[in-house]
């Protein structure tokens, strides 16, 4: 549904995007992740036809963005970064304007505006002037606008920036509701958003794909080299001594908490250390009150990916 | 699509404070010119007022047009507009038309003055009608220059100054050079030809000359064309 082939973008002497290729099949929700300046917005602008690529092609629903741009643009609902809106207009006025740009007739517009404002939680604010709305509600107007003409492809650039936790949750539910009916591309630098909403995550850094896969796959890959955190009733010296004796242990860092000692343990071979650690500590008779594998977040993998790319 | 954009443009002009400054400025300015000529014994015409109004438009028309594209570039709404299925010509024409309708509303105080003349005397209506028609053509040209300048920059002040500058060149060239005795006749002819105020004279006199129409319409088309090219080139930057 969304296809990028060897996209390259130079801004004068600066290369922003360096041969980006990926494909999003129909109905998939894909998260597009990267730190600021990685080229997320540039890529999205090439996909939506705002910027032409220096080379390479973007294809939306079978329409080449360069040669068949208007047909391709018609298939996209787009929320640009930082949600630009005509602040002097009322919400319903603005949505009517957007509908007209996509060639919707009046009856369609009235019907769809009711539907999307309802979906986005804007029903009570339809008559309000956009400039007077809160950031969260403006964001909702931006999302409503993208949904209005019921496009097969939704491209949302940083859709959750500026939302409070409750609104973020509502947005996640909305994505859940839209899942399957639209092909959705969400960009973010806030990982939990993507982790929970996306079927697949594409991480880009320095204009290239640093990693891609399902959130579970990425977590799996990221978990390698994870650390074990354990808290037991022992002195730091006893802890260090006991833990260092385990064959796979590379490093131990301890911290005293009253009678208890907290240790973070890294392994040599990326194996799971929980079992040997538990055995070693109970063999010495130290009471364990907490132990867990340091949750390997996507964020961590993502940072590592960026560091690797930079190296 | 063009009308959709024109309508939104007109609406948003009325929401901006600058619109009311321009409307007020024109109402006051044109009234002052009118009252100066409104003396016992003077001929009952709008000619003096209209001649002065053309000068006033050098500053008022750019004030209307300066925000057309610049404001959208600044706020980012331009990106949403250009990623919807509209083409560049529709965007430029829509914006220009919206501004032109606003410009026609701007001229409405002149109708009040005509009505006043009608009450106290018997003015000849022919030159008044051609004079107003000419003003609309002047506005169409100035606003086309304005759309072009506005598509250059996201800074409204720069768009305003650029428009004034482009308009001022032919206007002041004629004003200062036409009387210059050393000027070659061919050059004098050229200077007078490109002067908007000079072209407007025929309308103010009550003449409808095809050459004046050609001047205004081709000038307007030229700058609208340049604006479309500029908008197009923005896609490639």
Coordinates of C-alpha atoms in Angstrom, one line a residue:
Chain A
X1 CA 0.0 0.0 0.0
X2 CA 2.9 2.3 0.9
X3 CA 6.1 1.6 -1.0
X4 CA 9.4 3.5 -0.8
X5 CA 12.1 2.4 -3.2
X6 CA 15.6 3.7 -2.8
X7 CA 14.5 7.1 -1.6
X8 CA 17.3 9.6 -1.6
X9 CA 17.0 13.3 -0.5
X10 CA 19.7 15.9 -0.6
X11 CA 19.1 19.3 0.8
X12 CA 21.8 21.2 -1.1
X13 CA 25.0 19.6 0.1
X14 CA 23.4 17.7 3.0
X15 CA 22.1 14.2 2.5
X16 CA 19.0 13.8 4.6
X17 CA 17.8 10.4 3.3
X18 CA 20.2 7.8 2.0
X19 CA 18.5 5.1 0.0
X20 CA 15.5 4.2 2.1
X21 CA 13.4 1.2 0.9
X22 CA 10.4 -0.3 2.7
X23 CA 7.0 -1.5 2.0
X24 CA 3.8 -1.4 4.1
X25 CA 1.2 -4.0 3.0
X26 CA -2.5 -3.1 3.1
X27 CA -4.0 -3.1 6.6
X28 CA -0.8 -2.9 8.5
X29 CA 0.0 -0.4 11.2
X30 CA 3.6 0.5 11.0
X31 CA 5.5 2.6 13.4
X32 CA 8.2 4.9 12.0
X33 CA 10.7 5.6 14.7
X34 CA 13.8 7.7 14.9
X35 CA 15.4 10.5 16.9
X36 CA 14.9 14.1 15.8
X37 CA 16.8 14.8 12.6
X38 CA 16.8 11.2 11.6
X39 CA 14.8 12.0 8.5
X40 CA 11.3 10.9 9.6
X41 CA 9.5 14.0 8.4
X42 CA 11.5 14.2 5.2
X43 CA 10.6 10.7 4.4
X44 CA 7.0 11.3 5.2
X45 CA 7.0 14.5 3.1
X46 CA 8.3 12.5 0.1
X47 CA 5.6 9.8 0.7
X48 CA 2.8 12.4 0.8
X49 CA 4.1 14.3 -2.2
X50 CA 5.0 17.5 -0.5
X51 CA 8.7 17.1 -1.4
X52 CA 10.0 15.2 -4.4
X53 CA 12.8 12.8 -3.7
X54 CA 16.2 13.5 -5.3
X55 CA 16.0 10.0 -6.6
X56 CA 13.9 6.9 -5.9
X57 CA 10.2 6.5 -6.0
X58 CA 7.3 6.6 -3.6
X59 CA 4.2 4.7 -4.5
X60 CA 0.8 5.0 -2.7
X61 CA -1.9 2.4 -3.4
X62 CA -0.3 1.7 -6.8
X63 CA 0.0 5.4 -7.8
X64 CA 3.5 6.7 -8.3
X65 CA 3.8 9.9 -6.3
X66 CA 5.8 11.7 -9.0
X67 CA 4.0 10.8 -12.2
X68 CA 0.5 10.3 -10.8
X69 CA 0.7 12.6 -7.9
X70 CA -2.9 13.8 -7.5
X71 CA -4.4 10.3 -7.7
X72 CA -1.8 9.2 -5.1
X73 CA -2.5 12.2 -2.8
X74 CA -6.2 11.5 -3.0
X75 CA -5.6 8.1 -1.3
X76 CA -3.8 9.6 1.7
X77 CA -5.1 11.1 4.9
X78 CA -2.1 13.1 6.3
X79 CA -1.4 14.8 9.6
X80 CA 1.7 16.9 9.2
X81 CA 4.1 17.3 12.1
X82 CA 3.0 19.9 14.7
X83 CA -0.5 19.9 13.3
X84 CA -0.8 23.0 11.2
X85 CA -4.4 24.3 11.2
X86 CA -6.2 27.5 10.1
X87 CA -6.6 28.9 13.6
X88 CA -9.2 31.5 12.7
X89 CA -11.7 28.9 11.4
X90 CA -14.2 26.9 13.3
X91 CA -13.7 23.2 13.6
X92 CA -16.7 22.3 11.3
X93 CA -15.8 25.1 8.8
X94 CA -12.3 23.7 8.6
X95 CA -13.4 20.1 8.1
X96 CA -15.8 21.3 5.4
X97 CA -12.9 23.0 3.7
X98 CA -10.8 19.9 3.8
X99 CA -13.6 17.8 2.5
X100 CA -14.1 20.1 -0.4
X101 CA -10.4 19.9 -1.3
X102 CA -10.9 16.2 -1.6
X103 CA -13.9 16.6 -3.8
X104 CA -16.5 15.5 -1.3
X105 CA -20.1 16.7 -1.9
X106 CA -22.1 18.4 0.8
X107 CA -24.1 15.4 2.0
X108 CA -21.0 13.3 2.3
X109 CA -19.2 16.0 4.2
X110 CA -22.0 16.5 6.7
X111 CA -22.3 12.8 7.3
X112 CA -18.5 12.2 7.6
X113 CA -17.9 15.2 9.8
X114 CA -20.4 13.9 12.3
X115 CA -18.7 10.5 12.2
X116 CA -15.1 11.7 12.5
X117 CA -15.7 14.3 15.2
X118 CA -17.6 11.6 17.1
X119 CA -14.7 9.2 16.7
X120 CA -12.1 11.8 17.7
X121 CA -14.0 13.1 20.6
X122 CA -14.7 16.5 19.1
X123 CA -18.5 16.4 19.0
X124 CA -18.8 19.1 21.6
X125 CA -16.2 21.4 20.0
X126 CA -17.5 21.5 16.5
X127 CA -18.5 25.1 16.7
X128 CA -15.4 26.3 18.5
X129 CA -12.7 28.4 16.9
X130 CA -9.6 26.2 16.3
X131 CA -7.3 28.8 17.8
X132 CA -9.1 28.6 21.1
X133 CA -8.8 24.9 21.4
X134 CA -6.3 23.1 23.7
X135 CA -3.3 21.5 22.1
X136 CA -4.8 18.1 22.6
X137 CA -8.1 19.1 20.9
X138 CA -6.2 20.7 18.0
X139 CA -4.4 17.4 17.6
X140 CA -7.8 15.7 17.4
X141 CA -8.9 18.1 14.7
X142 CA -5.8 17.2 12.7
X143 CA -6.6 13.5 13.1
X144 CA -10.3 14.1 12.2
X145 CA -9.2 16.0 9.1
X146 CA -6.9 13.1 8.0
X147 CA -9.8 10.6 8.4
X148 CA -12.4 12.7 6.8
X149 CA -12.3 11.4 3.2
X150 CA -11.9 7.8 4.5
X151 CA -8.5 7.3 2.8
X152 CA -7.0 3.8 2.4
X153 CA -3.7 5.2 3.7
X154 CA -3.2 7.2 6.9
X155 CA 0.1 8.9 7.4
X156 CA 0.3 10.6 10.8
X157 CA 3.5 12.5 11.7
X158 CA 3.9 12.6 15.5
X159 CA 0.2 12.2 16.2
X160 CA 0.6 11.9 20.0
X161 CA 2.9 14.8 20.6
X162 CA 1.2 17.3 23.0
X163 CA -1.4 14.8 24.2
X164 CA -1.9 14.1 27.9
X165 CA -1.8 10.5 29.0
X166 CA -5.6 10.1 28.8
X167 CA -5.7 11.5 25.3
X168 CA -2.8 9.3 24.3
X169 CA -4.8 6.3 25.5
X170 CA -7.8 7.5 23.5
X171 CA -5.6 7.9 20.5
X172 CA -4.4 4.3 20.9
X173 CA -7.9 3.1 21.1
X174 CA -8.7 5.0 17.9
X175 CA -5.8 3.4 16.1
X176 CA -7.1 0.0 17.4
X177 CA -10.5 0.8 15.9
X178 CA -9.0 1.9 12.6
X179 CA -6.8 -1.2 12.4
X180 CA -7.5 -3.3 9.4
X181 CA -9.6 -0.6 7.6
X182 CA -6.7 1.6 6.8
X183 CA -3.0 1.2 6.2
X184 CA -1.5 3.3 8.9
X185 CA 2.0 4.8 9.3
X186 CA 2.7 6.5 12.6
X187 CA 5.9 8.4 13.3
X188 CA 7.1 9.1 16.7
X189 CA 10.2 9.5 18.9
X190 CA 8.1 8.3 21.9
X191 CA 8.6 4.6 21.8
X192 CA 5.7 3.2 24.0
X193 CA 3.2 4.7 21.5
X194 CA 4.6 2.7 18.7
X195 CA 5.3 -0.4 20.7
X196 CA 1.7 -0.7 21.6
X197 CA 0.0 0.4 18.4
X198 CA 2.2 -0.9 15.6
X199 CA 2.3 -4.3 14.0
X200 CA 5.8 -3.5 12.8
X201 CA 8.4 -0.9 13.6
X202 CA 10.8 0.7 11.2
X203 CA 13.6 2.5 13.0
X204 CA 15.6 5.0 11.0
X205 CA 18.7 6.9 11.9
X206 CA 20.9 9.2 9.8
X207 CA 18.5 8.7 6.8
X208 CA 18.8 4.9 6.8
X209 CA 16.9 2.0 8.2
X210 CA 18.7 1.0 11.4
X211 CA 16.3 -1.9 12.2
X212 CA 12.9 -3.2 11.5
X213 CA 10.6 -5.9 12.7
X214 CA 7.6 -6.5 15.0
X215 CA 7.9 -4.9 18.5
X216 CA 8.3 -8.4 19.9
X217 CA 11.1 -9.3 17.5
X218 CA 12.9 -6.1 18.2
X219 CA 12.5 -6.6 22.0
X220 CA 14.0 -10.1 21.5
X221 CA 17.0 -8.7 19.7
X222 CA 17.3 -5.9 22.2
X223 CA 17.1 -8.3 25.2
X224 CA 20.4 -9.8 24.3
X225 CA 22.9 -8.6 26.8
X226 CA 20.2 -7.7 29.3
X227 CA 21.1 -7.4 32.9
X228 CA 19.7 -9.1 36.0
X229 CA 18.7 -7.0 39.0
X230 CA 18.6 -8.7 42.3
X231 CA 18.1 -7.6 45.9
X232 CA 19.2 -9.9 48.8
X233 CA 20.0 -9.8 52.5
X234 CA 23.7 -9.6 52.4
X235 CA 26.6 -7.2 52.6
X236 CA 27.9 -5.7 49.3
X237 CA 31.1 -7.6 49.7
X238 CA 29.4 -10.9 50.2
X239 CA 27.2 -10.2 47.2
X240 CA 30.0 -9.3 44.9
X241 CA 32.0 -12.3 46.1
X242 CA 29.2 -14.8 45.6
X243 CA 28.1 -13.4 42.2
X244 CA 31.6 -13.1 40.7
X245 CA 32.0 -16.8 41.3
X246 CA 29.3 -17.6 38.7
X247 CA 31.0 -18.6 35.4
X248 CA 28.9 -16.4 33.0
X249 CA 29.1 -13.2 35.1
X250 CA 31.0 -10.4 33.5
X251 CA 30.4 -7.5 35.9
X252 CA 28.5 -6.8 39.2
X253 CA 27.5 -3.4 40.5
X254 CA 26.2 -3.3 44.1
X255 CA 24.4 -0.8 46.2
X256 CA 23.6 -0.9 49.9
X257 CA 20.0 -0.4 51.1
X258 CA 20.1 -0.9 54.9
X259 CA 20.4 -4.6 55.6
X260 CA 19.8 -5.4 52.0
X261 CA 22.0 -5.1 49.0
X262 CA 21.0 -4.4 45.5
X263 CA 23.1 -5.8 42.6
X264 CA 23.0 -5.3 38.8
X265 CA 24.7 -8.2 37.0
X266 CA 25.8 -8.4 33.4
X267 CA 26.6 -11.6 31.6
X268 CA 29.5 -12.5 29.3
X269 CA 27.6 -14.5 26.8
X270 CA 24.2 -12.8 26.8
X271 CA 22.6 -15.7 28.5
X272 CA 19.8 -15.5 31.1
X273 CA 21.5 -15.2 34.5
X274 CA 18.4 -15.5 36.7
X275 CA 18.7 -19.1 37.5
X276 CA 22.4 -19.3 38.3
X277 CA 22.1 -16.1 40.4
X278 CA 19.2 -17.5 42.4
X279 CA 21.0 -20.8 43.0
X280 CA 24.2 -19.1 44.1
X281 CA 22.5 -16.8 46.5
X282 CA 20.2 -19.4 48.1
X283 CA 23.2 -21.8 48.4
X284 CA 24.8 -19.2 50.6
X285 CA 21.5 -18.7 52.5
X286 CA 20.9 -15.1 51.5
X287 CA 17.2 -14.2 51.4
X288 CA 16.2 -12.8 48.0
X289 CA 13.3 -10.3 48.1
X290 CA 13.4 -9.1 44.5
X291 CA 14.8 -10.3 41.2
X292 CA 14.0 -9.4 37.6
X293 CA 15.5 -9.2 34.2
X294 CA 16.1 -5.5 33.4
X295 CA 13.2 -5.0 31.0
X296 CA 14.8 -4.6 27.6
X297 CA 12.9 -1.8 26.1
X298 CA 12.6 -1.0 22.5
X299 CA 14.0 2.4 23.4
X300 CA 17.2 0.9 24.4
X301 CA 17.6 -1.1 21.3
X302 CA 16.7 2.0 19.4
X303 CA 19.3 4.1 21.0
X304 CA 21.9 1.3 20.4
X305 CA 20.8 1.1 16.7
X306 CA 21.4 4.8 16.4
X307 CA 24.8 4.6 18.1
X308 CA 25.8 1.7 15.8
X309 CA 24.8 3.7 12.7
X310 CA 26.7 6.7 13.9
X311 CA 29.8 4.7 14.5
Chain B
X1 CA -11.5 23.7 -6.0
X2 CA -10.4 27.2 -6.9
X3 CA -13.6 28.6 -5.5
X4 CA -13.1 26.6 -2.3
X5 CA -9.7 28.1 -1.8
X6 CA -10.9 31.6 -2.8
X7 CA -13.8 31.4 -0.3
X8 CA -11.5 30.3 2.6
X9 CA -9.1 33.1 1.7
X10 CA -11.8 35.7 1.7
X11 CA -13.1 34.5 5.1
X12 CA -9.6 34.4 6.6
X13 CA -9.0 38.0 5.3
X14 CA -11.9 39.2 7.3
X15 CA -10.6 37.5 10.4
X16 CA -7.2 39.3 10.2
X17 CA -6.8 42.7 11.8
X18 CA -4.9 44.0 8.8
X19 CA -8.0 43.7 6.7
X20 CA -9.8 46.3 8.9
X21 CA -6.8 48.6 8.9
X22 CA -6.9 48.4 5.1
X23 CA -10.7 48.9 4.9
X24 CA -10.5 51.8 7.3
X25 CA -7.5 53.3 5.6
X26 CA -9.2 53.2 2.3
X27 CA -12.5 54.6 3.5
X28 CA -10.7 57.5 5.2
X29 CA -8.2 58.1 2.5
X30 CA -10.7 58.1 -0.4
X31 CA -13.1 60.3 1.6
X32 CA -10.4 62.9 2.2
X33 CA -9.7 63.0 -1.5
X34 CA -13.4 63.2 -2.3
X35 CA -14.1 66.1 0.2
X36 CA -11.2 68.1 -1.1
X37 CA -12.7 68.1 -4.6
X38 CA -16.2 68.5 -3.2
X39 CA -16.5 72.3 -3.5
X40 CA -19.2 74.6 -4.9
X41 CA -18.5 75.4 -8.5
X42 CA -16.2 72.4 -9.1
X43 CA -17.3 69.9 -11.7
X44 CA -19.3 67.0 -10.3
X45 CA -16.9 64.1 -11.1
X46 CA -15.1 61.4 -9.3
X47 CA -12.0 61.9 -11.5
X48 CA -9.8 63.7 -8.9
X49 CA -10.7 61.2 -6.2
X50 CA -10.1 58.1 -8.5
X51 CA -6.7 59.5 -9.6
X52 CA -5.6 59.8 -6.0
X53 CA -7.0 56.4 -5.1
X54 CA -4.8 54.7 -7.6
X55 CA -1.8 56.1 -5.6
X56 CA -3.3 54.9 -2.4
X57 CA -3.6 51.4 -3.8
X58 CA 0.2 51.1 -4.2
X59 CA 0.2 50.5 -0.4
X60 CA -3.2 49.1 0.3
X61 CA -3.2 46.3 -2.3
X62 CA 0.1 44.8 -1.1
X63 CA -1.3 44.9 2.5
X64 CA -4.1 42.7 1.3
X65 CA -2.0 40.3 -0.6
X66 CA 1.1 40.0 1.6
X67 CA -0.4 37.2 3.7
X68 CA -1.8 35.0 1.0
X69 CA 0.9 32.4 0.7
X70 CA 3.4 33.7 3.3
X71 CA 1.1 33.1 6.2
X72 CA 0.5 29.5 5.1
X73 CA 4.2 28.9 4.7
X74 CA 4.8 30.3 8.2
X75 CA 2.1 28.4 10.0
X76 CA 2.7 25.1 8.0
X77 CA -0.8 24.8 6.7
X78 CA 0.8 25.1 3.2
X79 CA 2.0 21.6 3.6
X80 CA -1.5 20.2 4.2
X81 CA -2.8 22.3 1.3
X82 CA -0.2 21.1 -1.1
X83 CA -0.6 17.4 -0.1
X84 CA -4.3 17.5 -0.9
X85 CA -5.3 16.7 -4.5
X86 CA -5.2 20.3 -5.8
X87 CA -2.8 21.6 -8.4
X88 CA -0.6 24.7 -8.2
X89 CA -2.7 26.8 -10.6
X90 CA -5.8 26.2 -8.5
X91 CA -4.0 27.3 -5.3
X92 CA -2.7 30.5 -7.0
X93 CA -5.9 31.4 -8.7
X94 CA -8.0 30.7 -5.6
X95 CA -5.8 32.9 -3.5
X96 CA -5.8 35.7 -6.0
X97 CA -9.6 35.5 -6.5
X98 CA -10.3 35.6 -2.8
X99 CA -8.1 38.7 -2.5
X100 CA -9.8 40.3 -5.5
X101 CA -13.3 39.9 -4.0
X102 CA -12.0 41.5 -0.8
X103 CA -10.6 44.3 -3.0
X104 CA -14.0 44.9 -4.6
X105 CA -15.5 45.2 -1.1
X106 CA -12.7 47.6 -0.2
X107 CA -13.9 49.9 -3.1
X108 CA -17.4 50.2 -1.7
X109 CA -16.9 53.6 0.0
X110 CA -16.5 55.0 -3.5
X111 CA -20.1 54.0 -4.2
X112 CA -21.3 56.1 -1.2
X113 CA -19.4 59.1 -2.7
X114 CA -21.0 58.6 -6.0
X115 CA -24.3 58.5 -4.3
X116 CA -23.5 61.8 -2.6
X117 CA -22.6 63.4 -5.9
X118 CA -25.9 62.0 -7.3
X119 CA -27.8 63.7 -4.6
X120 CA -26.3 67.2 -4.9
X121 CA -25.5 67.3 -8.6
X122 CA -25.9 65.5 -11.9
X123 CA -22.6 63.7 -12.4
X124 CA -21.9 62.0 -15.7
X125 CA -22.0 58.3 -14.9
X126 CA -20.0 57.0 -17.9
X127 CA -16.5 58.0 -16.6
X128 CA -17.5 56.9 -13.1
X129 CA -18.3 53.4 -14.3
X130 CA -15.2 53.1 -16.4
X131 CA -13.1 54.6 -13.6
X132 CA -14.3 51.9 -11.2
X133 CA -13.8 49.2 -13.7
X134 CA -10.3 50.5 -14.2
X135 CA -9.7 50.4 -10.5
X136 CA -10.7 46.7 -10.4
X137 CA -8.2 46.1 -13.2
X138 CA -5.5 47.9 -11.3
X139 CA -6.3 45.8 -8.2
X140 CA -6.2 42.6 -10.2
X141 CA -2.7 43.5 -11.4
X142 CA -1.4 44.6 -8.0
X143 CA -2.8 41.5 -6.3
X144 CA -1.3 39.2 -8.9
X145 CA 2.1 40.9 -8.2
X146 CA 1.2 40.4 -4.5
X147 CA 0.5 36.7 -4.8
X148 CA 3.8 36.3 -6.6
X149 CA 5.8 38.2 -3.9
X150 CA 4.0 36.3 -1.2
X151 CA 5.0 33.0 -2.6
X152 CA 8.6 34.0 -2.2
X153 CA 8.8 34.2 1.5
X154 CA 7.2 33.2 4.7
X155 CA 7.7 36.8 6.0
X156 CA 4.7 39.0 5.4
X157 CA 6.7 42.2 5.8
X158 CA 9.1 41.1 3.1
X159 CA 6.2 40.1 0.9
X160 CA 4.6 43.5 1.4
X161 CA 7.8 45.4 0.6
X162 CA 8.6 43.3 -2.4
X163 CA 5.1 44.0 -3.8
X164 CA 5.4 47.7 -3.2
X165 CA 8.8 47.7 -4.8
X166 CA 7.7 45.9 -7.9
X167 CA 4.7 48.2 -8.3
X168 CA 6.7 51.4 -7.5
X169 CA 9.3 50.9 -10.3
X170 CA 7.1 51.6 -13.3
X171 CA 5.0 54.1 -11.3
X172 CA 7.8 56.3 -10.2
X173 CA 9.7 55.8 -13.4
X174 CA 6.9 57.6 -15.2
X175 CA 6.4 60.1 -12.4
X176 CA 10.1 61.3 -12.5
X177 CA 11.3 60.5 -16.0
X178 CA 8.4 61.3 -18.3
X179 CA 9.0 65.1 -17.8
X180 CA 12.7 64.7 -18.4
X181 CA 13.5 66.7 -21.6
X182 CA 16.7 64.7 -22.3
X183 CA 14.7 61.4 -22.6
X184 CA 14.5 59.9 -26.0
X185 CA 10.9 59.9 -27.4
X186 CA 10.9 56.1 -27.7
X187 CA 12.0 55.7 -24.2
X188 CA 9.5 58.2 -22.9
X189 CA 6.8 56.3 -24.7
X190 CA 8.0 53.1 -23.0
X191 CA 8.1 54.7 -19.6
X192 CA 4.6 56.0 -20.0
X193 CA 3.4 52.7 -21.3
X194 CA 4.5 50.6 -18.4
X195 CA 3.1 53.2 -15.9
X196 CA 0.0 51.8 -14.2
X197 CA -1.2 55.3 -13.3
X198 CA -0.8 56.4 -16.9
X199 CA -2.7 53.4 -18.2
X200 CA -5.4 54.1 -15.7
X201 CA -5.9 57.7 -17.0
X202 CA -8.0 56.6 -19.9
X203 CA -10.4 54.8 -17.7
X204 CA -10.7 57.8 -15.4
X205 CA -11.5 59.9 -18.5
X206 CA -14.3 57.5 -19.4
X207 CA -12.5 55.9 -22.3
X208 CA -12.6 52.1 -22.9
X209 CA -9.6 51.3 -25.0
X210 CA -8.7 47.7 -25.8
X211 CA -5.0 48.6 -25.4
X212 CA -5.5 49.4 -21.7
X213 CA -7.3 46.1 -21.2
X214 CA -4.4 44.2 -22.9
X215 CA -2.0 46.0 -20.6
X216 CA -3.8 45.1 -17.4
X217 CA -4.9 41.6 -18.3
X218 CA -1.5 40.6 -19.7
X219 CA 0.3 42.0 -16.7
X220 CA -2.0 40.2 -14.4
X221 CA -1.6 36.9 -16.3
X222 CA 2.1 37.3 -16.3
X223 CA 2.4 37.6 -12.6
X224 CA -0.1 34.8 -11.9
X225 CA 1.9 32.6 -14.2
X226 CA 5.1 33.6 -12.4
X227 CA 3.4 32.8 -9.1
X228 CA 2.4 29.4 -10.3
X229 CA 6.0 28.7 -11.4
X230 CA 7.3 29.9 -8.0
X231 CA 4.8 27.6 -6.2
X232 CA 5.9 24.8 -8.5
X233 CA 9.5 25.4 -7.8
X234 CA 8.9 25.2 -4.1
X235 CA 8.1 21.6 -4.5
X236 CA 11.7 21.1 -5.7
X237 CA 13.5 22.9 -3.0

